Tab-separated table of C-alpha atoms in Angstrom:
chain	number	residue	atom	x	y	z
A	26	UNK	CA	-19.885	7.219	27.705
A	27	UNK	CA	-16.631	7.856	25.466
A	28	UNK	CA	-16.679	7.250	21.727
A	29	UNK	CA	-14.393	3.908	20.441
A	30	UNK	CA	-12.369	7.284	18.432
A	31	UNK	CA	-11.019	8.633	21.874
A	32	UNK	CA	-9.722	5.299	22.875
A	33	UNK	CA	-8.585	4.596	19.053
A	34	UNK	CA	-6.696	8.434	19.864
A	35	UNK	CA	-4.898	6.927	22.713
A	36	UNK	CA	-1.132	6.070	22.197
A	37	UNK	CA	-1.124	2.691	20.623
A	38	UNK	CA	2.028	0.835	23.089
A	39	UNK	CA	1.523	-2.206	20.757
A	40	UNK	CA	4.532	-1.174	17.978
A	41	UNK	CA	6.882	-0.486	20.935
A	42	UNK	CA	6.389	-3.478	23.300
A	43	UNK	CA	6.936	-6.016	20.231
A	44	UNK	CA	10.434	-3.479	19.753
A	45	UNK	CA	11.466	-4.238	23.261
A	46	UNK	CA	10.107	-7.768	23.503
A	47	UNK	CA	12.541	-8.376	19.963
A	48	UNK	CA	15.614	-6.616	21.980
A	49	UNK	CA	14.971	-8.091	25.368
A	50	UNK	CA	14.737	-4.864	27.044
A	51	UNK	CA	10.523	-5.385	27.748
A	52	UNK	CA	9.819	-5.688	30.784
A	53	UNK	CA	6.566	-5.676	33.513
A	54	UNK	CA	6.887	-2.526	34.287
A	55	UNK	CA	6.037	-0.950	30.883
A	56	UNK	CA	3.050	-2.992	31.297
A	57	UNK	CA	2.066	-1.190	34.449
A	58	UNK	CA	2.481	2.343	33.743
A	59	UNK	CA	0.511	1.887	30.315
A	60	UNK	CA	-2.318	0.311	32.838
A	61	UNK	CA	-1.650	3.432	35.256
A	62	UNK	CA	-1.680	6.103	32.037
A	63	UNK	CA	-4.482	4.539	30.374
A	64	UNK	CA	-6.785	3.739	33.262
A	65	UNK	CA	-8.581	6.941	33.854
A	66	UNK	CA	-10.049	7.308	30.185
A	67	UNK	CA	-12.481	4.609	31.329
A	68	UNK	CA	-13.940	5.682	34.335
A	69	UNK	CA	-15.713	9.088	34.165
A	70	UNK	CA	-17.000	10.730	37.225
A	71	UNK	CA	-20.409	12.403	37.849
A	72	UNK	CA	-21.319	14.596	40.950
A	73	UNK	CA	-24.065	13.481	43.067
A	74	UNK	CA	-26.839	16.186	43.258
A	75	UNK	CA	-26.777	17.950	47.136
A	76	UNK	CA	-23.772	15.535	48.090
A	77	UNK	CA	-20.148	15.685	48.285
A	78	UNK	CA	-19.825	12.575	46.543
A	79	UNK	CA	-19.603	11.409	43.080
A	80	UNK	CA	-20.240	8.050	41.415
A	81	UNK	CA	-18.115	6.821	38.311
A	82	UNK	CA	-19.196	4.891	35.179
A	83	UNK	CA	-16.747	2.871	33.964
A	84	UNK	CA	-16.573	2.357	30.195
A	85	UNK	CA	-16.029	-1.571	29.679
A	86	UNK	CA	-16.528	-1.626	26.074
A	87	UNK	CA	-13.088	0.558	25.255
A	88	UNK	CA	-11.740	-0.533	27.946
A	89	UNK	CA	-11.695	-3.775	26.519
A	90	UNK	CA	-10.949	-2.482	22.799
A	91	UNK	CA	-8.134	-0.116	24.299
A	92	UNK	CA	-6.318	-2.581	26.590
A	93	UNK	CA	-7.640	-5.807	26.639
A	94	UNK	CA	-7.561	-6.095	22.574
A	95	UNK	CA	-3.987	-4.673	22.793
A	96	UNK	CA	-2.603	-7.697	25.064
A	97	UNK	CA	-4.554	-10.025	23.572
A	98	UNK	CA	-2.701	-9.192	20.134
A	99	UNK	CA	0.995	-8.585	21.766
A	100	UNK	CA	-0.132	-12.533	23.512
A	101	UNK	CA	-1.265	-14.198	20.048
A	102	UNK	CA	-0.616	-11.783	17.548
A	103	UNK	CA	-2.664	-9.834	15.220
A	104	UNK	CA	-5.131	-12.044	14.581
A	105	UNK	CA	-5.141	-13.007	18.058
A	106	UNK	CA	-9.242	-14.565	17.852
A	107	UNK	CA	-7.956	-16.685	14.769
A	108	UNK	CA	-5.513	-18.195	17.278
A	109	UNK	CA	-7.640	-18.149	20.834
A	110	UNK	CA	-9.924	-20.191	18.503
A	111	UNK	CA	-7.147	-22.994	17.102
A	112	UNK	CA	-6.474	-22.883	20.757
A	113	UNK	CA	-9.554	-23.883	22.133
A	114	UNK	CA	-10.199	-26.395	19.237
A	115	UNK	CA	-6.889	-28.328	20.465
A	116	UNK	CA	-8.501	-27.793	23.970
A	117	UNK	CA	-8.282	-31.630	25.624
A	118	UNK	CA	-10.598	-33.353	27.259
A	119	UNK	CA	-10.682	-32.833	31.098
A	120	UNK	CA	-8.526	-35.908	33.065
A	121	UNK	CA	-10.317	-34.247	36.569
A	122	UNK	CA	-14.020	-34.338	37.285
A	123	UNK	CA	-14.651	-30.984	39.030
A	124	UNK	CA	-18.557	-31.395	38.450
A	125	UNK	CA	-19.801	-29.077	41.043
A	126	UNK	CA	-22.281	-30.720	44.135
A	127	UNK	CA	-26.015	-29.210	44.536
A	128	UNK	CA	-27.511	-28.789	47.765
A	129	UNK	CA	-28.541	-32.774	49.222
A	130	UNK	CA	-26.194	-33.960	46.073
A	131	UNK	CA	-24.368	-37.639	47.548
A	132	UNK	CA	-20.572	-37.711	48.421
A	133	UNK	CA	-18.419	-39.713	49.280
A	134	UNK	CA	-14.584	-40.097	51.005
A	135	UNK	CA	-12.327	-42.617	50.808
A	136	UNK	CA	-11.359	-43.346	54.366
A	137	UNK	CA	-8.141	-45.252	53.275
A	138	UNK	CA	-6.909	-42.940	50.482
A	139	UNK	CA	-8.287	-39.344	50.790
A	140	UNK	CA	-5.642	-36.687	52.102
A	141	UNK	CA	-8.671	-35.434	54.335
A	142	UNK	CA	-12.073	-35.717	54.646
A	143	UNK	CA	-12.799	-32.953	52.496
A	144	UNK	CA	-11.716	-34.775	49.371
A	145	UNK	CA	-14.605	-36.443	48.173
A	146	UNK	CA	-16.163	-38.012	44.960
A	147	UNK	CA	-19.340	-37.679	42.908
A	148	UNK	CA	-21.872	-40.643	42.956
A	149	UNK	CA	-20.942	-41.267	39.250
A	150	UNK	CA	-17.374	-41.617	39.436
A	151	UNK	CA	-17.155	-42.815	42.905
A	152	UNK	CA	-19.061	-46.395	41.296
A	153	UNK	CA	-15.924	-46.159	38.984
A	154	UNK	CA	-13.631	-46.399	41.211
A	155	UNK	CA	-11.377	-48.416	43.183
A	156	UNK	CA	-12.690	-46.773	46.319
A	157	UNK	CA	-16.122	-48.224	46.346
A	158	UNK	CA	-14.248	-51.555	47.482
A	159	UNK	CA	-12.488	-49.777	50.242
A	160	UNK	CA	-13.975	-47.929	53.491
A	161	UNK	CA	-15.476	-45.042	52.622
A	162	UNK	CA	-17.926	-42.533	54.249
A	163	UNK	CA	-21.044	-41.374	52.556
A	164	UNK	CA	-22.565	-37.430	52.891
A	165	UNK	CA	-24.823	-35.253	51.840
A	166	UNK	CA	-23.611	-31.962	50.229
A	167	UNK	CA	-24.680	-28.329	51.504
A	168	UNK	CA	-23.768	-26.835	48.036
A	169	UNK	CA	-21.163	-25.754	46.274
A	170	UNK	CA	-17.642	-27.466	46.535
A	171	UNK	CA	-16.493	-30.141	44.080
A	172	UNK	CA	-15.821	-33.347	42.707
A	173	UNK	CA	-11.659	-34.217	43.238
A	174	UNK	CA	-11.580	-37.055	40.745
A	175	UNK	CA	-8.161	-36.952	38.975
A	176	UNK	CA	-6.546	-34.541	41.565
A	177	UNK	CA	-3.621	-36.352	42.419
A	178	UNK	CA	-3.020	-34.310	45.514
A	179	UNK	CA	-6.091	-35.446	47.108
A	180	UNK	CA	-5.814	-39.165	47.121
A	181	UNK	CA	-3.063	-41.409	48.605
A	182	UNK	CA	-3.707	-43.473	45.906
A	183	UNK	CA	-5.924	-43.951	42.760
A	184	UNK	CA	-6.963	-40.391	42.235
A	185	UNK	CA	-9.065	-41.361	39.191
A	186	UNK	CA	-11.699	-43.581	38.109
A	187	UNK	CA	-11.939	-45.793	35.263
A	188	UNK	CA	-13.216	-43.066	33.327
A	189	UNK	CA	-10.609	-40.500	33.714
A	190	UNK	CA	-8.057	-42.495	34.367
A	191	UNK	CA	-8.771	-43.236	30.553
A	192	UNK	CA	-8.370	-39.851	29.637
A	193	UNK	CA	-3.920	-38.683	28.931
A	194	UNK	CA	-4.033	-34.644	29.119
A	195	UNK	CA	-2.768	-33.681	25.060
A	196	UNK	CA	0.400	-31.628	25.259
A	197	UNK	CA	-0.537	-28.572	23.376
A	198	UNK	CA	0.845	-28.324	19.504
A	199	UNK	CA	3.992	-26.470	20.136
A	200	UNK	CA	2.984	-24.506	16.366
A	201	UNK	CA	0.312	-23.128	18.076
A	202	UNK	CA	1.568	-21.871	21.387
A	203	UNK	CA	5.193	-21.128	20.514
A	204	UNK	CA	8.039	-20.085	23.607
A	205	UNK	CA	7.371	-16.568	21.950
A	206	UNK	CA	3.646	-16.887	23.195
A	207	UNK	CA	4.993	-17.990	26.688
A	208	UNK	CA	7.171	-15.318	27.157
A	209	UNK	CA	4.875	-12.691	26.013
A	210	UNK	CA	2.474	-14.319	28.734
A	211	UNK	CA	4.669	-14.245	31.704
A	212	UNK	CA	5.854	-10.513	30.947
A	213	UNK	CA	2.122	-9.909	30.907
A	214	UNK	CA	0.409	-11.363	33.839
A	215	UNK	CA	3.387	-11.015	35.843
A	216	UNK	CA	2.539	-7.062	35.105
A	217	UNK	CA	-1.135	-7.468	35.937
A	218	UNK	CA	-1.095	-9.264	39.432
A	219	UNK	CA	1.889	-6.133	40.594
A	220	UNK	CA	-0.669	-3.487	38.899
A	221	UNK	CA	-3.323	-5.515	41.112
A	222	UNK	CA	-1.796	-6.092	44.127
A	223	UNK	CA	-0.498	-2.401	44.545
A	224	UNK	CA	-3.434	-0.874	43.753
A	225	UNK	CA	-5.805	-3.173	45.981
A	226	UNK	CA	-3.943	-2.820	49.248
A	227	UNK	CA	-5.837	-1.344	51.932
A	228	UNK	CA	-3.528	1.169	53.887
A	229	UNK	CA	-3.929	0.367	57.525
A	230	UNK	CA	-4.253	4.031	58.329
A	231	UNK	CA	-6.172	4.822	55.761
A	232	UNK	CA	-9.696	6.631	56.615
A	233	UNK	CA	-12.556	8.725	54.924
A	234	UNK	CA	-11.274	12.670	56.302
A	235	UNK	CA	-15.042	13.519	55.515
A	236	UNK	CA	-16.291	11.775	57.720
A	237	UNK	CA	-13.924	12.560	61.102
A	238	UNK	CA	-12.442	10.653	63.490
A	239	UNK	CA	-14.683	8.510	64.974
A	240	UNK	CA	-15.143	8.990	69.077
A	241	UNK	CA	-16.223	5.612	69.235
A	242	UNK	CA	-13.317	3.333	70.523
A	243	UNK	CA	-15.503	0.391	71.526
A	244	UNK	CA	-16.047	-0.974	67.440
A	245	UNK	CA	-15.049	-4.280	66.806
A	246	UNK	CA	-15.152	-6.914	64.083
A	247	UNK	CA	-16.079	-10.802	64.424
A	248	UNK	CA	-14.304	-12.628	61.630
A	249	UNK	CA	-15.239	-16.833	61.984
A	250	UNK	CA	-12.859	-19.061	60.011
A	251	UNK	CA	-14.271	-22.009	58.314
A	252	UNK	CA	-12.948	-25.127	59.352
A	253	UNK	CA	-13.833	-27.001	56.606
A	254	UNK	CA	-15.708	-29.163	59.052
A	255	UNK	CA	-18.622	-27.834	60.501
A	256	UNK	CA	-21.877	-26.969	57.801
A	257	UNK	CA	-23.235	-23.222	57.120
A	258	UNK	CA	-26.615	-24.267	58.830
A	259	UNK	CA	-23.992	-25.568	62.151
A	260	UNK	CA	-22.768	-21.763	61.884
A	261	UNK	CA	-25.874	-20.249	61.834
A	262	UNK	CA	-27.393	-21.837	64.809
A	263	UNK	CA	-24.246	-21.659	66.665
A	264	UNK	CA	-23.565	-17.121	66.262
A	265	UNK	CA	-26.862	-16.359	67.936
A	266	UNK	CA	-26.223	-18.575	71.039
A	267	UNK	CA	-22.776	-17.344	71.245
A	268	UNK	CA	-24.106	-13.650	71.312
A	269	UNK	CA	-26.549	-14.905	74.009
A	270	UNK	CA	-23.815	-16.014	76.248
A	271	UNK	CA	-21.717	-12.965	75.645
A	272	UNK	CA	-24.469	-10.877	76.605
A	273	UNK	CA	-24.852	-12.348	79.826
């Protein structure tokens, strides 16, 4: 593992983003070739014994002190936890329900006001809401998926109940998040989704020359697509037969 000194040796950026950010000449892409320059001091790679191939450790902990402490302070400023903390202080109370359904959990859809029959309530706020006077279907959940109370793009009408219909989203203190804080954040994430997205492409062509070309032309893949309507247990019984029939 590296030493906090070595990443503390690393060119600090921080001095000469705020520069550019005061004379509008910052941009994403400085952002992206201090990820590309600094990347490899946090991944160190060790040779497998008898084998052509290595494994890598990545070092989190100055990763974190050597990047993600650096945006955090360009973001928030120096004392950047000072202000993530006022932040989450101010934090409002949630106007959407999102509480997320365990297996054999109730739900239940409006059939008069949900955009489709995956929008669906929780028992607790479905009883608060205009919907239990309307026709509505009742279901068992499989796991996982969640409560769209207060998601006004899943209801025709009346997307919340009494409870968080109750509840007005604050409108953060502009002292605290300033337009300098929003601009710093758009340079910045705008930076990491292109660093992201260009380095997590898969080349179509792309292949592992160890391993040679494959003589094998009859490989395929099965992908299934979930419809949003039929369960995980449906899909289980349903591959084998298919396989079955394909066979014969």
């Amino acid at each position: 593992m590296f030493e906090i000194q070595k990443a503390e040796a690393m060119i600090n950026p921080l001095k000469e983003w705020r520069m550019k950010f005061e004379t509008n000449s910052l941009a994403s892409h400085d952002f992206v070739s201090f990820f590309h320059s600094s990347a490899s001091n946090f991944i160190q790679i060790e040779q497998k014994a008898n084998s052509d191939l290595g494994s890598y450790n990545f070092d989190e902990r100055n990763a974190k002190h050597g990047v993600i402490e650096l945006i955090e302070k360009f973001i928030c400023g120096d004392n950047s936890q000072s202000f993530l903390e006022r932040l989450k202080s101010r934090a409002s109370e949630a106007s959407v329900c999102g509480r997320v359904f365990k297996i054999g959990e109730p739900t239940y859809s409006c059939r008069e006001c949900s955009m489709d029959p995956t929008c669906v309530l929780c028992s607790s706020c479905f009883k608060k809401s205009s919907h239990r006077l309307h026709k509505y279907k009742m279901s068992t959940s499989g796991g996982g998926g969640c409560c769209d109370c207060g998601d006004s793009e899943a209801w025709k009408r009346d997307p919340s109940c009494e409870e968080h219909s109750a509840i007005i989203p604050e409108i953060l203190d502009s002292t605290i998040v300033t337009d300098k804080n929003d601009k710093c954040s758009e340079i910045v994430f705008k930076a990491i989704l292109n660093y992201c997205v260009k380095n997590l492409q898969i080349q179509s062509d792309s292949s592992l020359a160890e391993l040679g070309e494959s003589e094998d032309e009859d490989v395929y893949c099965t992908i299934l697509y979930n419809d949003e309507t039929h369960t995980f247990e449906q899909l289980c019984r349903s591959k084998p037969r298919t396989n079955v029939e394909t066979a014969n």
